[in-house]
């Protein structure tokens, strides 16, 4: 078995996808289907943001495909006037992989939720990320099962009381960002449903990234888990808790920028008071999503816990890595160039005899 | 009983030291069955395969039956570790790998013990005596050495010290004793090649190529092969050699092919003839992995192979590729089909073309991974939630896998549906001569993608569930087609328009439409082989049992009785003339390697009684066994109850 050097991608995430000069507007991306999420559902805001964001890419809408699994968020494709498939529970990344491998001229988006992506579809998620297939995965994390009416999900807090866990859930929740980084995802980001600007920035970067882009979107489910992210939406609380990730800038936050992120002795990251850091001659960490070693982004993802005490928001990691679909196509092209597709010769093989 | 292919010891012990080339009697035979058996590490599959290639190159008709343990390296020298390869070759067209070997090559006591029951009395056994040590005998429970205790008296035993002789032949190569001994399988091949006048150039060329990177190993194998040949030529052990003339097969150019290779080639051909790129999403599973391996070699035909993280991802990627406008294919075995069921259902609902290959093995659960069975029929027909009709077809021989792969593609592409192809372990690994088709004669599978809006109300919209009035297939509008943006998915859709619909009447209509589409698939009529036109019994079969049923029928006819044979390669929908064919016969007997799955379907469908004969032993039916079953039925006996009626010839020409 020999390993081949694969080289790094030089292409952008949308290279090969045809563009158009026709001006586009958000309404061009609205399908004729009535949107049927519950009133106040965070999914509405994400849908609107997506519909206003897509025109900025200037792609031909027929070359955009949304693939979803099962769950509230997975109705998303029906509302987009693009191609779309509402598939089966957990399997959207697998189906989207087939699409992406078959067609370099498509911009492929997967819409999934915490149950869909992290429970039933956990396997496909990590393998898609490890392969770095050129598709964008938007994980709407509402920390609950909505469509099945309120059971705890793999991102629900331990101890959560739901219909299926009247005495409190026993599961330790996944941190989706840590999981994606563990699978060595090349692009990992987090956004809030309510933050249109931040979400748009993340979506833009995800679209431009060649490879799998994993975006966790905190999404409120007013029916079964209302207020799960309220602490990140209250202005004062948010200032104390959200750590904005800005490339090239020191990681500071707080109403007065009084907190910062520093390295621990064991190579991890932690929050400290800025005043104490400078007093001790310490150094604030300057955010760099392009560090190849996923350990840095992983350490960042470990700041804060299930109570959202501290929550980094933005792009954790954005590194260049060869994509599976580009390489798969390269192999086919290489094989075609080196050997003619002579079917008769194939059928004849080496040893024939004539009667 | 006529003796076939059985080496006869020299009548005289007088040596003939003057001639280097010994005069042996040459007997001509019409067919021979040889079984090579040894430890899994002894290279018996390779040995059998090479013997088969030589027989093929010589122009014999042939059929093979590899049989190996599921463990990669079961404990050495034990019964579970025995691996064997049976080859049946003849000067006429044969149908099966043969019931019982005329010649057993046993490389160790375990191989002898595991296979002796299959050798008919009078048959020949060639043993590697070097392995018959006290220790090895004890390991398999022989209290005394069968080579010495007289227990093999009913057979003709040829003791050959193969390990010693191989080591001797390789003593100047500088190889260690252990490495030299590993070539003993080629010694056995050389000996058998001499005995049956097989051509040797092909094998020598093969060995040189196979071990091109290790010239010393290549040389050792070739030397061992020649040593085996020379051993036959120069020793006095074997008095007679045998010739089996080339078979008189239909004219044309032939090659030897296994079912899995033929299936893979069929998929390559389907891609070429449809003009579509092929995307195979697959997860390794015995006995289907060779299809993944083979297709991975042929990327120059525009084939992408994706080894997925699991069975579900394999079919998911294939379906995604189909949605994108490729020919999506997934290959697996029964346990994999269980995992893929939900995605097959999505394929039925979204009405996209998809080929699902199930190389059946013994079940349930993990079952018998390396053995054969036909017990996935009901899974293929019904193993999904809801009313979920899927066309099902089954090749009948290794070579037929090629044509049926093209048929699976025709059905999937024409009717926009998943199509299940049921192969099984015996034809997947078994091989036969294959009349190579002319590419120009292969069917044209060209497809048309939707390019225009098709709304029935005249608007400029695309309605994904508008159907072709003839085939009931919906249009295939692939992403990238301007103006045809639409959404599909697993939720029930409104007829024509394709929006999500929970309307009760619409659901009822859509369920019936999907069923009608599959029911309306065009499949060829079933043909009946009834040479005397007098038969009152019809032997019906499906899939890989074609060979044994045909051979059983031949035996019955040889003994002067009448029997008709019909074989089903299309299980869903069934050929439209089947009901009429079944009614023509007083008795229909249906052998299956399951507990009567097709029999049950036919009884329900045609309201006629079917005599079901079933066996699930992990091995194909034997011709003799079926001949007896058929004879009993013709004689109006219960199978197995031997009255005083005419008896079938057990050793008749198949
Ligand atoms: S149940 Fe929750 S997540 Fe689902 S649509 Fe309603 S509000 Fe949104």
PDB file of C-alpha atoms and ligand atoms in Angstrom, chain A residues 36-44 71-73 142 144-150 219-225, ligand 1:
ATOM      1  CA  UNK A  36     -44.969  25.618   8.684  1.00  0.00           C
ATOM      2  CA  UNK A  37     -42.734  25.972  11.693  1.00  0.00           C
ATOM      3  CA  UNK A  38     -44.309  26.996  15.000  1.00  0.00           C
ATOM      4  CA  UNK A  39     -44.721  30.738  15.491  1.00  0.00           C
ATOM      5  CA  UNK A  40     -41.563  32.214  16.950  1.00  0.00           C
ATOM      6  CA  UNK A  41     -39.369  29.283  15.967  1.00  0.00           C
ATOM      7  CA  UNK A  42     -35.732  30.213  15.458  1.00  0.00           C
ATOM      8  CA  UNK A  43     -35.804  28.372  12.141  1.00  0.00           C
ATOM      9  CA  UNK A  44     -37.655  31.299  10.562  1.00  0.00           C
ATOM     10  CA  UNK A  71     -36.583  16.928  12.224  1.00  0.00           C
ATOM     11  CA  UNK A  72     -38.094  20.386  12.392  1.00  0.00           C
ATOM     12  CA  UNK A  73     -35.131  22.054  10.702  1.00  0.00           C
ATOM     13  CA  UNK A 142     -32.113  23.637  19.829  1.00  0.00           C
ATOM     14  CA  UNK A 144     -34.305  19.208  22.205  1.00  0.00           C
ATOM     15  CA  UNK A 145     -36.334  16.891  19.955  1.00  0.00           C
ATOM     16  CA  UNK A 146     -39.020  19.153  18.558  1.00  0.00           C
ATOM     17  CA  UNK A 147     -40.721  17.125  15.850  1.00  0.00           C
ATOM     18  CA  UNK A 148     -41.343  14.195  18.196  1.00  0.00           C
ATOM     19  CA  UNK A 149     -42.609  16.630  20.795  1.00  0.00           C
ATOM     20  CA  UNK A 150     -40.036  17.210  23.389  1.00  0.00           C
ATOM     21  CA  UNK A 219     -31.687  27.907  17.570  1.00  0.00           C
ATOM     22  CA  UNK A 220     -34.517  28.592  19.921  1.00  0.00           C
ATOM     23  CA  UNK A 221     -37.442  26.178  20.099  1.00  0.00           C
ATOM     24  CA  UNK A 222     -40.150  28.220  21.815  1.00  0.00           C
ATOM     25  CA  UNK A 223     -42.433  25.218  22.128  1.00  0.00           C
ATOM     26  CA  UNK A 224     -40.297  22.576  23.804  1.00  0.00           C
ATOM     27  CA  UNK A 225     -37.149  24.299  25.005  1.00  0.00           C
TER      28      UNK A 225
HETATM   29  S1  LIG C   1     -41.164  22.357  17.707  1.00  0.00           S
HETATM   30 FE1  LIG C   1     -39.625  23.869  18.176  1.00  0.00          FE
HETATM   31  S2  LIG C   1     -38.037  23.604  16.642  1.00  0.00           S
HETATM   32 FE2  LIG C   1     -39.834  22.554  15.919  1.00  0.00          FE
HETATM   33  S3  LIG C   1     -40.863  24.039  14.620  1.00  0.00           S
HETATM   34 FE3  LIG C   1     -41.771  24.215  16.646  1.00  0.00          FE
HETATM   35  S4  LIG C   1     -40.581  25.777  17.626  1.00  0.00           S
HETATM   36 FE4  LIG C   1     -39.397  25.149  15.870  1.00  0.00          FE
END
